[in-house]
Coordinates of C-alpha atoms in Angstrom, one line a residue:
M1 CA 0.0 0.0 0.0
S2 CA 1.1 3.6 -0.4
A3 CA 3.7 4.9 2.1
P4 CA 3.4 8.1 4.1
T5 CA 5.4 11.0 2.7
E6 CA 7.3 12.0 5.9
T7 CA 9.3 9.5 7.9
P8 CA 11.9 10.1 10.6
D9 CA 15.5 8.9 10.6
R10 CA 15.5 5.3 11.8
S11 CA 19.1 4.4 11.2
A12 CA 20.0 4.0 14.8
V13 CA 18.8 0.8 16.5
P14 CA 18.3 1.1 20.3
E15 CA 18.7 -1.9 22.5
L16 CA 15.6 -4.1 22.4
D17 CA 14.4 -4.6 26.0
G18 CA 11.6 -7.0 27.0
V19 CA 9.1 -4.2 27.5
T20 CA 9.6 -2.8 24.1
L21 CA 9.5 -6.3 22.6
E22 CA 6.1 -6.9 24.2
V23 CA 4.8 -3.5 23.1
I24 CA 5.8 -4.3 19.5
R25 CA 4.4 -7.8 19.6
N26 CA 1.0 -6.7 20.9
N27 CA 0.9 -3.9 18.3
L28 CA 1.3 -6.5 15.6
L29 CA -1.5 -8.5 17.0
S30 CA -3.6 -5.4 17.4
I31 CA -3.2 -4.6 13.7
T32 CA -4.5 -7.9 12.6
E33 CA -7.5 -7.6 15.0
Q34 CA -8.2 -4.1 13.5
M35 CA -8.2 -5.8 10.1
R36 CA -10.6 -8.5 11.3
R37 CA -13.1 -6.0 12.7
T38 CA -13.0 -3.9 9.5
L39 CA -13.7 -7.0 7.4
I40 CA -16.6 -8.1 9.6
R41 CA -18.2 -4.7 9.6
A42 CA -17.9 -4.0 5.9
A43 CA -18.6 -7.5 4.4
F44 CA -21.8 -8.1 2.3
N45 CA -21.9 -11.8 2.7
P46 CA -23.3 -13.5 5.8
G47 CA -20.7 -16.2 5.4
I48 CA -18.1 -13.5 6.4
Y49 CA -19.9 -11.3 8.9
E50 CA -22.0 -14.0 10.6
V51 CA -20.2 -17.4 10.0
L52 CA -16.7 -15.8 10.1
D53 CA -15.5 -17.9 7.2
F54 CA -12.2 -16.1 6.7
G55 CA -8.6 -15.9 7.9
L56 CA -6.2 -13.0 7.8
S57 CA -2.5 -12.8 8.8
M58 CA 0.6 -10.7 8.7
Y59 CA 4.1 -11.7 7.5
D60 CA 7.6 -10.1 7.5
K61 CA 9.4 -9.4 4.3
D62 CA 10.6 -13.0 4.1
V63 CA 7.0 -14.3 4.3
R64 CA 7.3 -15.5 7.9
L65 CA 4.2 -15.4 10.0
I66 CA 4.4 -12.8 12.7
A67 CA 0.8 -12.1 13.6
E68 CA -2.8 -13.3 12.8
A69 CA -6.3 -12.6 14.0
A70 CA -8.8 -15.3 15.1
G71 CA -10.1 -17.0 12.0
V72 CA -10.6 -20.3 10.3
A73 CA -7.5 -22.2 11.3
T74 CA -7.0 -24.1 8.1
F75 CA -7.1 -20.8 6.2
L76 CA -4.6 -19.2 8.5
G77 CA -2.2 -22.2 8.2
S78 CA -2.1 -22.0 4.4
N79 CA -2.0 -18.3 3.7
D80 CA 1.9 -18.2 3.7
I81 CA 2.0 -21.1 1.3
G82 CA -0.3 -19.2 -1.1
I83 CA 1.7 -16.0 -0.8
K84 CA 5.0 -17.8 -1.6
H85 CA 3.5 -19.4 -4.7
G86 CA 2.0 -16.1 -5.8
L87 CA 5.3 -14.3 -5.4
D88 CA 7.1 -17.0 -7.3
H89 CA 4.7 -16.5 -10.2
V90 CA 4.6 -12.7 -10.2
G91 CA 8.2 -11.9 -9.0
V92 CA 8.9 -9.7 -5.9
E93 CA 10.7 -7.3 -8.2
N94 CA 7.4 -6.6 -10.0
L95 CA 5.5 -5.5 -6.9
D96 CA 4.7 -1.8 -6.5
P97 CA 3.3 0.1 -3.5
G98 CA -0.5 -0.1 -3.6
D99 CA -0.6 -3.5 -5.4
V100 CA -3.1 -6.1 -4.2
L101 CA -3.0 -9.6 -5.8
L102 CA -5.8 -12.2 -6.1
L103 CA -4.9 -15.9 -6.0
N104 CA -7.3 -18.8 -6.1
Y105 CA -5.4 -21.4 -8.2
P106 CA -6.1 -24.2 -5.8
Y107 CA -2.8 -26.0 -6.0
W108 CA -1.0 -22.7 -5.0
S109 CA -3.6 -21.0 -2.9
S110 CA -4.2 -24.2 -0.9
A111 CA -8.0 -24.0 -0.9
H112 CA -10.8 -24.4 -3.3
S113 CA -11.3 -21.7 -5.9
Y114 CA -14.0 -19.7 -4.0
D115 CA -11.8 -19.3 -1.0
A116 CA -10.2 -16.2 -2.5
L117 CA -6.8 -15.1 -1.2
L118 CA -5.9 -11.5 -1.4
F119 CA -2.3 -10.5 -0.5
A120 CA -0.4 -7.3 -0.6
P121 CA 3.1 -6.1 -0.1
V122 CA 3.5 -3.3 2.4
H123 CA 6.1 -0.7 1.4
L124 CA 7.9 2.0 3.3
D125 CA 10.6 4.3 1.8
G126 CA 10.5 2.2 -1.3
E127 CA 11.2 -1.1 0.5
I128 CA 8.9 -4.0 1.2
I129 CA 8.6 -4.3 5.0
G130 CA 6.0 -7.2 5.0
Y131 CA 2.9 -8.7 3.5
L132 CA -0.7 -8.9 4.5
A133 CA -2.9 -11.8 3.5
E134 CA -6.7 -12.2 3.7
R135 CA -8.7 -15.3 2.6
A136 CA -12.5 -15.4 2.6
H137 CA -15.2 -17.4 1.0
W138 CA -16.7 -15.6 -2.0
R139 CA -20.2 -16.6 -3.1
D140 CA -19.8 -17.0 -6.8
L141 CA -17.0 -16.9 -9.4
G142 CA -18.7 -18.5 -12.3
A143 CA -18.3 -22.2 -11.6
K144 CA -20.5 -24.7 -13.5
D145 CA -23.1 -24.7 -10.7
A146 CA -24.4 -22.1 -8.3
G147 CA -23.3 -22.5 -4.7
Y148 CA -20.8 -25.3 -4.0
V149 CA -19.7 -27.5 -6.9
L150 CA -20.2 -31.0 -5.6
D151 CA -19.5 -33.1 -8.7
S152 CA -16.8 -31.4 -10.7
T153 CA -14.3 -33.6 -12.5
D154 CA -11.5 -31.0 -13.2
M155 CA -10.5 -27.6 -12.0
H156 CA -11.9 -25.8 -15.0
Q157 CA -15.4 -26.5 -13.9
E158 CA -14.8 -24.7 -10.6
G159 CA -14.9 -21.1 -11.6
L160 CA -12.6 -18.3 -12.7
I161 CA -8.9 -18.9 -11.7
F162 CA -6.4 -16.2 -10.8
P163 CA -2.8 -17.2 -10.3
G164 CA -1.7 -14.1 -8.4
T165 CA -3.2 -11.4 -10.5
K166 CA -2.9 -7.8 -9.7
I167 CA -6.5 -6.8 -9.0
V168 CA -5.3 -3.4 -7.7
K169 CA -2.2 -1.8 -9.3
K170 CA -0.4 1.0 -7.5
G171 CA -3.6 1.7 -5.5
V172 CA -5.9 1.8 -8.6
P173 CA -8.4 -1.1 -9.2
D174 CA -7.9 -2.8 -12.5
K175 CA -11.1 -2.2 -14.4
D176 CA -10.5 -5.1 -16.8
I177 CA -10.1 -7.6 -14.0
Y178 CA -13.1 -6.2 -12.2
D179 CA -15.2 -6.5 -15.4
L180 CA -14.0 -10.1 -15.9
I181 CA -15.2 -11.0 -12.4
R182 CA -18.5 -9.0 -12.6
F183 CA -19.6 -10.6 -15.9
N184 CA -18.7 -14.1 -14.8
S185 CA -20.4 -14.0 -11.4
R186 CA -24.0 -14.9 -10.6
M187 CA -23.9 -12.6 -7.5
P188 CA -21.6 -9.7 -8.5
D189 CA -23.0 -7.2 -6.0
I190 CA -22.2 -9.4 -3.0
V191 CA -18.8 -10.5 -4.5
F192 CA -17.7 -6.9 -5.0
G193 CA -19.1 -5.9 -1.6
D194 CA -16.8 -8.5 0.0
L195 CA -13.9 -7.6 -2.2
G196 CA -14.3 -4.0 -1.1
A197 CA -14.4 -5.1 2.5
M198 CA -11.2 -7.1 2.1
L199 CA -9.4 -4.3 0.4
S200 CA -10.5 -1.9 3.1
S201 CA -9.2 -4.3 5.7
I202 CA -5.9 -4.6 4.0
E203 CA -5.6 -0.8 3.7
V204 CA -6.1 -0.5 7.4
G205 CA -3.5 -3.1 8.1
A206 CA -1.0 -1.6 5.8
R207 CA -1.4 1.9 7.2
R208 CA -1.0 0.6 10.8
M209 CA 2.0 -1.5 9.8
Q210 CA 3.7 1.5 8.3
E211 CA 2.9 3.7 11.3
L212 CA 4.5 1.0 13.6
H213 CA 7.7 1.0 11.5
Q214 CA 7.8 4.7 11.6
K215 CA 7.4 4.8 15.3
F216 CA 10.0 2.2 16.2
G217 CA 12.1 2.0 13.1
S218 CA 12.3 -0.9 10.8
P219 CA 15.6 -2.3 12.2
L220 CA 14.1 -2.5 15.7
I221 CA 10.9 -4.1 14.3
G222 CA 13.1 -6.6 12.5
A223 CA 15.0 -7.4 15.7
A224 CA 11.7 -7.8 17.5
V225 CA 10.3 -10.2 14.8
E226 CA 13.4 -12.4 15.1
R227 CA 13.0 -12.6 18.9
I228 CA 9.3 -13.4 18.5
I229 CA 9.9 -16.2 16.0
E230 CA 12.8 -17.6 18.1
H231 CA 10.7 -17.6 21.2
G232 CA 7.9 -19.4 19.4
E233 CA 10.3 -22.1 18.2
R234 CA 11.9 -22.5 21.5
R235 CA 8.6 -23.0 23.3
T236 CA 7.4 -25.4 20.7
R237 CA 10.6 -27.6 20.9
R238 CA 10.3 -27.6 24.7
A239 CA 6.7 -28.9 24.4
L240 CA 7.7 -31.4 21.7
A241 CA 10.3 -32.9 23.9
A242 CA 7.7 -33.6 26.5
L243 CA 5.4 -35.5 24.1
P244 CA 5.5 -39.3 24.0
K245 CA 7.8 -40.7 21.3
G246 CA 6.8 -43.3 18.7
T247 CA 4.6 -43.9 15.7
W248 CA 0.9 -44.3 15.7
H249 CA -1.5 -45.1 12.9
A250 CA -5.2 -44.4 12.0
T251 CA -7.5 -45.0 9.1
D252 CA -10.8 -43.6 8.0
A253 CA -12.9 -43.1 4.9
I254 CA -15.2 -40.6 3.2
D255 CA -18.5 -41.8 1.7
D256 CA -17.4 -41.3 -2.0
D257 CA -15.7 -38.8 -4.3
G258 CA -18.9 -37.1 -5.4
I259 CA -19.0 -39.0 -8.7
G260 CA -19.0 -42.6 -7.8
E261 CA -20.5 -44.5 -4.9
D262 CA -17.4 -46.2 -3.4
P263 CA -15.8 -45.1 -0.1
V264 CA -12.4 -43.3 -0.4
H265 CA -9.7 -44.7 1.9
M266 CA -7.4 -42.5 3.9
Q267 CA -4.7 -43.3 6.4
V268 CA -2.0 -41.6 8.4
A269 CA 1.1 -42.4 10.4
V270 CA 2.1 -39.8 13.0
T271 CA 5.7 -40.0 14.3
I272 CA 7.0 -38.0 17.2
T273 CA 10.7 -37.8 17.7
D274 CA 12.9 -35.5 19.8
D275 CA 13.2 -33.1 16.9
E276 CA 10.2 -33.6 14.6
F277 CA 6.5 -34.1 14.4
I278 CA 5.9 -36.0 11.2
V279 CA 2.4 -36.5 9.6
D280 CA 2.6 -39.0 6.8
F281 CA -0.5 -39.7 4.6
T282 CA 1.3 -42.2 2.4
G283 CA -1.0 -45.2 1.7
S284 CA -4.2 -43.0 1.3
A285 CA -6.2 -43.2 -1.9
G286 CA -4.9 -41.7 -5.0
Q287 CA -6.2 -38.6 -6.6
Q288 CA -9.9 -38.9 -7.2
R289 CA -12.1 -38.1 -10.2
G290 CA -14.5 -36.1 -8.0
P291 CA -13.7 -32.8 -6.1
V292 CA -12.6 -34.4 -2.8
N293 CA -8.9 -33.9 -3.5
M294 CA -6.8 -31.7 -1.3
P295 CA -4.1 -29.3 -2.4
F296 CA -0.9 -30.1 -0.4
G297 CA -0.9 -26.7 1.3
S298 CA -4.4 -27.5 2.7
T299 CA -3.0 -30.8 4.0
V300 CA -0.1 -29.0 5.7
S301 CA -2.5 -26.6 7.2
L302 CA -4.6 -29.2 9.0
A303 CA -1.4 -30.8 10.3
K304 CA -0.4 -27.4 11.7
L305 CA -3.6 -27.2 13.6
I306 CA -3.1 -30.5 15.4
F307 CA 0.6 -29.7 16.1
K308 CA -0.1 -26.3 17.5
A309 CA -2.9 -27.6 19.7
L310 CA -0.5 -30.3 21.1
T311 CA 2.4 -28.0 21.7
T312 CA 1.6 -24.4 22.3
P313 CA -2.2 -24.1 22.3
N314 CA -2.3 -20.8 24.3
D315 CA 0.4 -19.0 22.3
T316 CA -0.5 -16.6 19.5
A317 CA 1.0 -18.2 16.4
N318 CA 4.1 -17.3 14.5
A319 CA 6.4 -19.0 12.0
G320 CA 8.6 -20.4 14.8
H321 CA 5.8 -22.6 16.2
F322 CA 5.8 -24.8 13.1
T323 CA 9.5 -25.3 12.4
P324 CA 9.5 -28.9 13.8
L325 CA 6.5 -30.0 11.7
R326 CA 7.0 -32.2 8.6
V327 CA 4.1 -33.3 6.4
I328 CA 4.3 -36.1 3.8
A329 CA 1.8 -36.8 1.0
P330 CA 2.8 -38.3 -2.4
E331 CA 2.1 -36.1 -5.4
G332 CA -1.1 -37.1 -7.2
S333 CA -2.7 -38.5 -4.1
L334 CA -5.8 -37.6 -2.2
F335 CA -3.8 -35.3 0.0
H336 CA -1.6 -33.8 -2.7
A337 CA -3.7 -32.9 -5.6
V338 CA -2.1 -31.8 -8.9
Y339 CA -3.5 -30.1 -12.0
P340 CA -6.2 -30.6 -13.2
A341 CA -7.7 -32.4 -10.2
P342 CA -11.0 -31.0 -8.9
T343 CA -10.7 -29.7 -5.3
F344 CA -14.0 -28.0 -4.5
T345 CA -15.3 -30.2 -1.7
L346 CA -12.0 -30.5 0.1
W347 CA -13.8 -31.1 3.4
T348 CA -11.9 -34.4 3.2
G349 CA -9.7 -32.4 5.5
H350 CA -12.4 -32.3 8.2
I351 CA -12.3 -36.1 8.5
A352 CA -8.5 -36.2 8.0
L353 CA -7.9 -33.8 10.9
D354 CA -9.9 -36.1 13.2
M355 CA -8.0 -39.1 11.9
V356 CA -4.7 -37.5 12.8
K357 CA -6.0 -36.7 16.3
T358 CA -7.2 -40.3 16.6
A359 CA -3.8 -41.6 15.8
V360 CA -2.1 -39.4 18.5
A361 CA -4.9 -40.1 21.0
Q362 CA -3.6 -43.6 21.3
A363 CA -0.6 -42.1 23.1
I364 CA -2.3 -39.0 24.6
P365 CA -5.8 -40.0 25.8
E366 CA -6.6 -36.5 26.8
L367 CA -7.1 -35.8 23.1
G368 CA -10.2 -37.9 23.3
A369 CA -12.3 -40.1 21.0
S370 CA -13.3 -39.2 17.5
T371 CA -15.6 -36.3 16.7
A372 CA -18.3 -36.1 14.1
G373 CA -15.8 -34.2 12.0
D374 CA -17.4 -34.4 8.5
E375 CA -19.8 -31.6 8.9
P376 CA -19.3 -28.3 7.1
G377 CA -23.1 -27.8 7.2
F378 CA -25.6 -27.2 4.4
M379 CA -26.2 -24.6 1.7
G380 CA -29.3 -23.1 0.2
V381 CA -29.4 -21.8 -3.4
V382 CA -32.7 -20.0 -3.7
E383 CA -34.5 -17.5 -5.8
G384 CA -33.5 -13.9 -5.1
D385 CA -35.6 -11.2 -3.8
G386 CA -38.5 -10.3 -6.1
G387 CA -37.8 -13.4 -8.2
K388 CA -34.6 -11.8 -9.6
G389 CA -31.4 -13.9 -9.7
I390 CA -30.3 -16.2 -6.9
F391 CA -29.2 -15.9 -3.3
V392 CA -26.7 -18.4 -1.8
I393 CA -26.4 -18.9 1.9
S394 CA -24.8 -21.6 4.1
S395 CA -24.6 -22.6 7.7
L396 CA -21.9 -24.4 9.6
E397 CA -23.7 -27.1 11.7
P398 CA -22.5 -28.0 15.2
I399 CA -21.5 -31.5 16.0
G400 CA -20.7 -33.7 19.0
W401 CA -17.0 -33.9 20.1
G402 CA -15.4 -37.0 21.5
A403 CA -15.1 -37.7 25.2
N404 CA -11.7 -38.2 26.8
N405 CA -10.3 -39.8 30.0
K406 CA -11.4 -36.9 32.2
H407 CA -14.7 -35.6 30.9
D408 CA -17.6 -35.9 28.5
G409 CA -17.4 -34.6 25.0
A410 CA -18.8 -31.2 24.2
S411 CA -22.2 -31.1 22.5
A412 CA -23.3 -28.9 19.6
Q413 CA -19.8 -27.4 18.8
Q414 CA -18.2 -26.5 15.6
C415 CA -15.7 -28.8 13.8
M416 CA -12.1 -28.3 14.9
N417 CA -11.2 -27.1 11.4
V418 CA -13.4 -24.0 11.5
N419 CA -12.7 -23.4 15.2
V420 CA -14.1 -19.8 15.6
G421 CA -16.7 -20.3 12.9
R422 CA -20.4 -20.0 13.7
N423 CA -23.6 -21.3 12.4
T424 CA -25.8 -18.7 10.5
P425 CA -28.5 -17.3 12.8
I426 CA -32.0 -18.6 12.1
E427 CA -33.2 -15.0 11.5
V428 CA -30.8 -14.5 8.7
L429 CA -31.6 -17.9 7.1
E430 CA -35.3 -17.1 7.2
Q431 CA -35.2 -13.4 6.2
K432 CA -32.6 -13.6 3.4
A433 CA -33.2 -17.1 2.0
G434 CA -36.8 -18.0 3.0
M435 CA -35.6 -21.1 4.9
L436 CA -38.5 -21.5 7.4
H437 CA -37.4 -23.3 10.6
H438 CA -39.7 -25.8 12.3
R439 CA -37.3 -27.0 14.9
V440 CA -33.6 -27.0 16.0
Q441 CA -32.8 -29.3 18.8
L442 CA -30.1 -31.5 20.3
R443 CA -30.0 -34.9 18.8
T444 CA -30.7 -37.4 21.6
D445 CA -28.6 -40.6 21.6
S446 CA -26.2 -39.3 18.9
G447 CA -23.2 -39.4 21.2
G448 CA -21.2 -42.5 21.9
A449 CA -21.8 -44.2 25.2
G450 CA -19.0 -44.5 27.7
R451 CA -17.8 -43.8 31.3
Y452 CA -17.5 -40.4 29.7
R453 CA -20.2 -39.8 27.1
G454 CA -19.6 -38.4 23.7
G455 CA -21.1 -35.0 22.9
V456 CA -24.4 -35.0 20.9
G457 CA -25.1 -33.3 17.6
V458 CA -28.1 -31.3 16.5
L459 CA -31.2 -31.8 14.3
R460 CA -32.8 -29.1 12.2
E461 CA -36.0 -29.2 10.1
I462 CA -36.5 -26.5 7.5
S463 CA -39.1 -25.9 4.7
Y464 CA -38.5 -23.7 1.7
T465 CA -40.7 -20.6 1.0
R466 CA -38.8 -19.9 -2.3
P467 CA -37.9 -22.3 -5.1
G468 CA -34.3 -23.4 -5.1
E469 CA -31.9 -26.2 -4.2
I470 CA -30.6 -27.6 -1.0
L471 CA -27.0 -28.8 -0.9
S472 CA -25.9 -31.4 1.7
M473 CA -22.3 -31.2 2.7
K474 CA -21.7 -34.4 4.5
K475 CA -18.8 -36.8 3.7
K476 CA -19.2 -39.5 6.4
T477 CA -22.8 -40.7 6.5
L478 CA -21.7 -44.3 6.2
G479 CA -19.1 -44.2 8.9
T480 CA -19.1 -42.9 12.5
A481 CA -17.0 -41.4 15.2
H482 CA -15.4 -44.2 17.1
G483 CA -14.9 -44.5 20.9
L484 CA -11.7 -45.1 22.9
A485 CA -10.9 -47.5 25.7
G486 CA -14.1 -49.4 25.4
G487 CA -16.3 -46.4 24.6
G488 CA -19.1 -46.6 22.1
S489 CA -19.3 -45.3 18.6
A490 CA -21.6 -42.3 17.8
E491 CA -24.4 -41.9 15.3
P492 CA -23.4 -40.5 12.0
S493 CA -24.6 -37.3 10.3
G494 CA -27.2 -37.2 7.5
M495 CA -29.8 -35.3 5.6
I496 CA -33.3 -36.4 4.4
I497 CA -35.3 -34.4 1.9
H498 CA -39.1 -34.8 1.9
P499 CA -39.1 -36.4 5.3
E500 CA -42.0 -38.5 6.5
T501 CA -43.4 -38.8 2.9
D502 CA -43.2 -41.5 0.3
R503 CA -40.6 -39.3 -1.5
A504 CA -38.2 -39.3 1.5
K505 CA -34.6 -39.6 0.3
A506 CA -31.3 -39.6 2.2
L507 CA -28.5 -37.4 0.7
R508 CA -24.8 -37.7 1.1
M509 CA -22.9 -34.7 -0.4
R510 CA -25.4 -34.0 -3.1
R511 CA -27.8 -31.3 -4.2
A512 CA -31.6 -31.5 -4.7
P513 CA -34.3 -29.2 -5.9
L514 CA -37.0 -28.0 -3.4
Q515 CA -40.1 -26.1 -4.1
P516 CA -42.0 -23.8 -1.6
G517 CA -43.6 -26.0 1.1
E518 CA -41.1 -28.8 0.6
S519 CA -38.7 -29.6 3.5
F520 CA -35.6 -31.3 4.6
V521 CA -34.1 -32.5 7.9
T522 CA -30.4 -32.3 8.6
F523 CA -28.8 -34.0 11.5
T524 CA -25.2 -34.0 12.7
G525 CA -23.2 -36.8 14.3
G526 CA -22.1 -37.2 17.9
G527 CA -18.6 -37.8 19.4
G528 CA -17.3 -41.1 20.4
G529 CA -17.5 -42.3 24.1
Y530 CA -14.5 -43.0 26.4
G531 CA -14.4 -46.1 28.7
D532 CA -17.0 -48.7 29.7
P533 CA -20.5 -47.2 29.7
L534 CA -21.5 -49.5 32.5
E535 CA -19.0 -47.6 34.8
R536 CA -20.9 -44.3 34.3
P537 CA -22.5 -43.3 37.7
A538 CA -26.2 -43.7 37.7
A539 CA -26.7 -40.1 38.8
E540 CA -24.8 -38.9 35.7
V541 CA -27.0 -41.1 33.5
L542 CA -30.1 -39.6 35.1
D543 CA -28.7 -36.1 34.3
D544 CA -28.1 -37.2 30.7
V545 CA -31.7 -38.2 30.4
L546 CA -33.1 -35.1 32.0
D547 CA -30.9 -32.9 29.7
G548 CA -32.0 -34.8 26.6
F549 CA -28.6 -36.2 25.7
V550 CA -29.7 -39.8 26.3
S551 CA -33.1 -41.5 26.0
V552 CA -34.7 -43.5 28.7
E553 CA -34.4 -46.6 26.5
K554 CA -30.7 -46.2 25.9
A555 CA -30.1 -45.5 29.6
W556 CA -31.3 -49.0 30.3
E557 CA -30.0 -50.8 27.3
T558 CA -26.5 -49.4 27.2
Y559 CA -25.9 -48.0 30.7
G560 CA -28.0 -50.5 32.8
V561 CA -29.8 -47.6 34.5
R562 CA -33.6 -47.6 34.7
I563 CA -35.1 -44.1 34.7
T564 CA -38.8 -43.7 35.6
D565 CA -40.6 -40.4 36.3
G566 CA -37.4 -38.4 36.2
A567 CA -35.6 -40.5 38.8
V568 CA -33.4 -43.6 39.0
A569 CA -35.7 -46.5 39.5
G570 CA -33.1 -49.3 39.3
V571 CA -29.7 -50.4 38.3
D572 CA -28.8 -53.6 36.5
T573 CA -26.3 -55.0 39.0
S574 CA -25.7 -58.1 36.9
R575 CA -24.0 -55.9 34.3
R576 CA -22.7 -52.9 36.2
P577 CA -19.8 -53.0 38.7
S578 CA -20.7 -52.8 42.3

């Protein structure tokens, strides 16, 4: 972005004391938070301002992460990979103050094509002092279908592709690029509203970054960044040394690739040594015909999430935290897609993340049993206001998390991948998309039984008041979240259109037309249980029944506790320990 005209002499570098270091570190974090708030307040798309489907971060001139704001973890973990590919393509020497670049070529950006990545160099006195990156989900870029593309067979069916294109040049929007987007989008007003919000957010970040360098001097900021990154690596290596050492394996599968009907196999080996945390997806299925393939950067990002959670969960992230991590996935495989593989439904990563956690949980039981981690939610593509055009809206559905060796799994929580993401408020779904809600409730008995019970998912019933389509985004309706240490498996997720009629039909990750008055039921899976359910105290089973987590029938059949009139009426001593 453009630099201020007056800057003080910053040639002398004062000694960097601890107080100044913390002031600079917190200033960097504050800048990304200001960017985040700007984006939320200015965005047109409920997926950004309600669901928080974005991730933004700040890098030094060597593209090392130095600060980020709360956002989708798998976006944050791949922004640096996208910037590096974009810079390789464009050339750092070709960047001018005020340039903003658009990248959504999936194998470089490390996301599907609608998760648009904007990045910008920040200049001061003619030199690049860092980069800002912002990734958010755009509603339409001209793919073959409106909304999500669930059955593409190559990248060119998934919308316009930009390999690191200057969308703003020296502070001036490129009209030709804008026109290209406008005339290829089904929802140009919302897309450009979100683009404007992202550009405003980047402008705020760039201005604040320049002001910080002006105040302290770039040499001192550079010294502080080195200390910050060194500290992150040091704390991470200390935590890594305390983890158990060895190799653990796990397998899982997604329902299909979106084209065929056969399950798609995935497996992982996690090795922890004194110096490295290695996540190896060798042995997983090869690249698929349908859009379930993952760009390698997206695979790296999900591994970053697990690694960070295990080592320094309470630290704000920087590049040093990920130095000991190594990720392996053969080119041309499910977890390392290459051109022209389709990648639009890369929620394969939701299940893969839980698979990695399951492998490590064999050594660290505090991580807990499996979660119902296949659930990015549902999407409606409906007729626009006044019968003009279309409107696309989605919601992230909460799931049940797995129990561990100390407590029950959490109920109705977001998938680990989306972390800070939220479901779309009912008021927004009804007012903007005509999705009339009849009920939203906890899904009784969906959590796995155990000494510690798995969390339960939710059930939602909706009817349409406008013509359109419903898109189910579920990739594990045939499998389930497994328990640990004798705990029970959970109920899987699913969707049924035209429920309780002779037209009732279960959907996997598919789309289906709905007319006004027609309905669907979507339900999410629970988390796996931990330990023998017959060891769960009768009083806790009673609480489960009263709270709607467990039915009276399951309390007796699985836990051996008879509940009558809201009280414990008996215990099966032949099955339960005394």
